Steps between C-alpha positions, in 0.01 A plus 500: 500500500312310758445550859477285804351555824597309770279482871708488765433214729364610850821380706677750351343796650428603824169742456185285380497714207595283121822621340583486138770581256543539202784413289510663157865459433465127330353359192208312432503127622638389162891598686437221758852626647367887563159329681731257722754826595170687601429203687785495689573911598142516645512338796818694565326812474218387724762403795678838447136703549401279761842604762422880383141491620525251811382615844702444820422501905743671744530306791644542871456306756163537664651516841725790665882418524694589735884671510732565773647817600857580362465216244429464131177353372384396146154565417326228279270594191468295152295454206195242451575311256865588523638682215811728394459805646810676389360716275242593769430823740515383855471742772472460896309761698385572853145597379409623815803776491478530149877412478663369257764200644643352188456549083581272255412607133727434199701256571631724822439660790367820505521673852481859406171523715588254738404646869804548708432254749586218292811649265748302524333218690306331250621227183284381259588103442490490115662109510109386522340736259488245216291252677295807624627579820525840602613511855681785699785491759432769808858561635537615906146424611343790694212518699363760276524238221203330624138541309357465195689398184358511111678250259359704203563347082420614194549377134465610200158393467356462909613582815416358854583546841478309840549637912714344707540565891873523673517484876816638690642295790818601758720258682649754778820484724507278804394656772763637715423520878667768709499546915399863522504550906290425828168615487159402787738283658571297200743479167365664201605295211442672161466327153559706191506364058483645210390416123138362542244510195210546567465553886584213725357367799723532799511312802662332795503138618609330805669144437147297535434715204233723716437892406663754697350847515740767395554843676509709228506442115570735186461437110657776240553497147778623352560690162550156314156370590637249745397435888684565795402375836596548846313331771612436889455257750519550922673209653473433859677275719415134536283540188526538148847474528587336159272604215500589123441756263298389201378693200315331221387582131150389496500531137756254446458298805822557596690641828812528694611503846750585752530380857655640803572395859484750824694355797386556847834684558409777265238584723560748797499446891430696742661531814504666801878654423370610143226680644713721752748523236257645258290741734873593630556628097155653511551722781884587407372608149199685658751692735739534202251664309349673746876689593535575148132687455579689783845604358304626187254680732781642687686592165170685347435666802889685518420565124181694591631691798844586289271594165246703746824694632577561130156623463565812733756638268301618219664689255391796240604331123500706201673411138788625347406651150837498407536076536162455283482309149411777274192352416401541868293779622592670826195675712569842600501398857724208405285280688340289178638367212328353176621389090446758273404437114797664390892515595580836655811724390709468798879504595673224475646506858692197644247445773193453281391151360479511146320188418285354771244730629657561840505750747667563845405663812733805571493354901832286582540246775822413624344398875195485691131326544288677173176454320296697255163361285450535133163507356433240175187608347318299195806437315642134384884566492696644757727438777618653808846440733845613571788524322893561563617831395741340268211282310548519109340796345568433163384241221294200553501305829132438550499125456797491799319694758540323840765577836781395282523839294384693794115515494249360759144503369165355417278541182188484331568391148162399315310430756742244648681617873832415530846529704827624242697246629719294274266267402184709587296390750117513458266598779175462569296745633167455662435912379733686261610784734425845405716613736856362562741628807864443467678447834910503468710398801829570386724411788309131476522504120159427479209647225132421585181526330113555667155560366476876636127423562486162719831474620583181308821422395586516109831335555832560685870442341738303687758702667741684266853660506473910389865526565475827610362656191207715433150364443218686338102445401489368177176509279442282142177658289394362177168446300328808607543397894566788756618496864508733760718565773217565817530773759 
């Protein structure tokens, strides 16, 4: 059998290089039919090899577009010479945040690894794809949107890629002018808007159009990327009256503006009247105040002589073993008390407090100016007072200690002072005290605290009822802490 060998004509390839094929399925050139098929398949082959091998351009526009905030925005991208690209990768990136924005392979979008910023914002316009466009759809334009952009293709045999640049732009909210008070004789006038991309130039205007030199002006930017301005104006009678507030995107060349109008009413007079009227009100609310400081003077004074009374009844204070937590250890003088590691076997009399680690003085007071001093030590929980006779001795009750169940104290409890009132009241100490005296007045109804060392007052309940009933030292030890009842 005979072969033939045809040369492809140079049109129908697109390197320099000669093709050939050869066809060794036909007869000899005796079967005039078989030579005329071969004639007619090859230059069908020779179109189908030339769209497999072709080379394309990616192309963008060579200048940055622009998008505005809060809208949607199509970016452009297409093939040179334009060709199906259905059966083509495309891919957008930000190449400078190695993100990926949008993924086309397959026949269909594939935005597993599409960043997070842009899911569910982007759509991939496939309506174009057979004439070779490949263009996205940004949804909700942010500022963060703007940047870099690669329009990125590949076929089966080459691949390209092209850079295009997106600028962000913000329209914000008319500006809304406010009258915020009298200020250097004048009206201050403020001028607030939101929703600018990127920053905006702010300023004021008289109605020749003139600039106006604002009193104070501030620019933040809040989580969404967007500007927020507030700028002021002083206006003063006679001038400046009726101005404007104008902010303008410089970007887009764009602004807007709001105008307001100050009447000479608006602005104060002074007159004789109003100026004895007002020093009148001075010196009544210098007199009022005055009265009233020397009230408190008067007030802290009585206090002082009355405690300083109290202080020359001092009293000898020692504990009642018998009212202890069993985990409490008594001294043999019954003058300190400190936690133990372990509980102690002890009766289970009705007097003795069974869960908190409490412990009363065996001294009453049914009448009578008294005080006595208890010693802290290094210890970070503890807590020293009075208490009714009749205060609960069994079960749990510490998170209710205050007046209302019969107990007048303060505490150190971590490190933190405080007042068991109901809710606590913190204090603040300029010294913790080492040394605390308790000063009772019981016909007053009245508990008070001092330093024992300076003379400065802890803190002093407000007058109480003891209905006639008993009230003894009470002492709170945990954590290792110790007091001591002072000679």
């Amino acid at each position: 059998m005979l072969s033939f060998c045809f040369f492809l004509p140079h049109s129908c390839c697109t390197t320099q290089a000669t093709a050939k094929m050869k066809i060794s399925s036909f007869g000899c050139s005796s079967r005039t039919s078989s030579t005329q098929m071969s004639l007619i398949i090859f230059p069908i082959i020779c179109h189908i090899w030339k769209l497999e091998s072709a080379q394309f351009a990616v192309v963008v526009p060579d200048h940055s577009v622009t998008a505005i905030v809060g809208e949607e925005f199509v970016l452009p991208c297409h093939l040179s010479p334009r060709m199906n690209a259905q059966n083509m990768e495309v891919k957008w990136l930000r190449p400078h945040l190695s993100s990926v924005v949008h993924l086309y392979r397959d026949g269909k979008d594939r935005n597993e690894s599409q960043t997070l910023e842009y899911q569910g914002r982007t759509e991939f316009l496939k309506d174009g794809l057979s004439t070779g466009s490949v263009d996205l759809k940004i949804h909700n334009i942010r500022p963060s949107d703007e940047g870099l952009y690669r329009c990125f293709i590949r076929s089966s045999t080459f691949y390209g890629g092209a850079l295009l640049e997106l600028k962000v732009a913000g329209l914000g909210s008319d500006p809304h002018l406010s009258v915020e008070g009298y200020q250097d004789g004048g009206i201050q006038v403020v001028c607030r808007s939101a929703g600018w991309y990127p920053e905006p130039e702010v300023l004021w205007r008289d109605l020749g159009g003139r600039r106006l030199p604002s009193v104070s002006e501030t620019t933040s930017r809040r989580d969404n990327g967007l500007f927020e301005m507030q700028t002021a104006f002083l206006i003063t009678e006679h001038s400046n009256q009726n101005l404007s507030c104008c902010i303008r995107n410089t970007f887009l060349n764009q602004e807007k503006e709001s105008t307001i109008y100050v009447a000479d009413s608006f602005f104060p007079k002074v007159s004789l009247w109003m100026v004895f009227l007002c020093v009148s009100l001075v010196v009544l609310f210098v007199s009022i105040g005055l009265s009233l400081y020397l009230c408190k003077v008067k007030e802290k004074l009585v206090a002082e002589l009355r405690w300083r009374r109290v202080l020359t009844h001092p009293v000898n204070v020692t504990l009642d073993p018998d009212t202890a937590h069993p985990r409490l250890i008594v001294s043999e003088d019954r003058k300190s008390v400190r936690q133990g590691d372990i509980q102690q076997d002890l009766p289970d009399n009705p007097e003795r407090f069974d869960y908190e680690c409490c412990v009363l003085g065996c001294e009453g007071f049914t009448s009578g100016s008294h005080y006595w001093e208890v010693e802290a030590g290094d210890g970070k929980y503890w807590a020293v007072g009075v208490a009714r006779v009749s205060v609960r001795r069994k079960g749990e009750f510490m998170s209710n200690l205050n007046p209302e169940v019969g107990i007048w104290a303060v505490r150190l409890y971590g490190g933190q002072y405080q007042v068991l009132t109901s809710p606590k009241i913190p204090l603040t100490l300029r010294r913790g005290p080492s040394r605390i005296r308790v000063c009772l007045d019981y016909e007053r109804g009245q508990l008070a605290f001092f330093d024992a060392e300076n003379q400065a007052q802890i803190f002093t309940f407000p007058p109480a009822s003891f209905t006639g009933e008993r009230i003894h030292p009470w002492l709170w030890v945990r954590g290792g802490s110790q007091l001591s009842l002072c000679h």
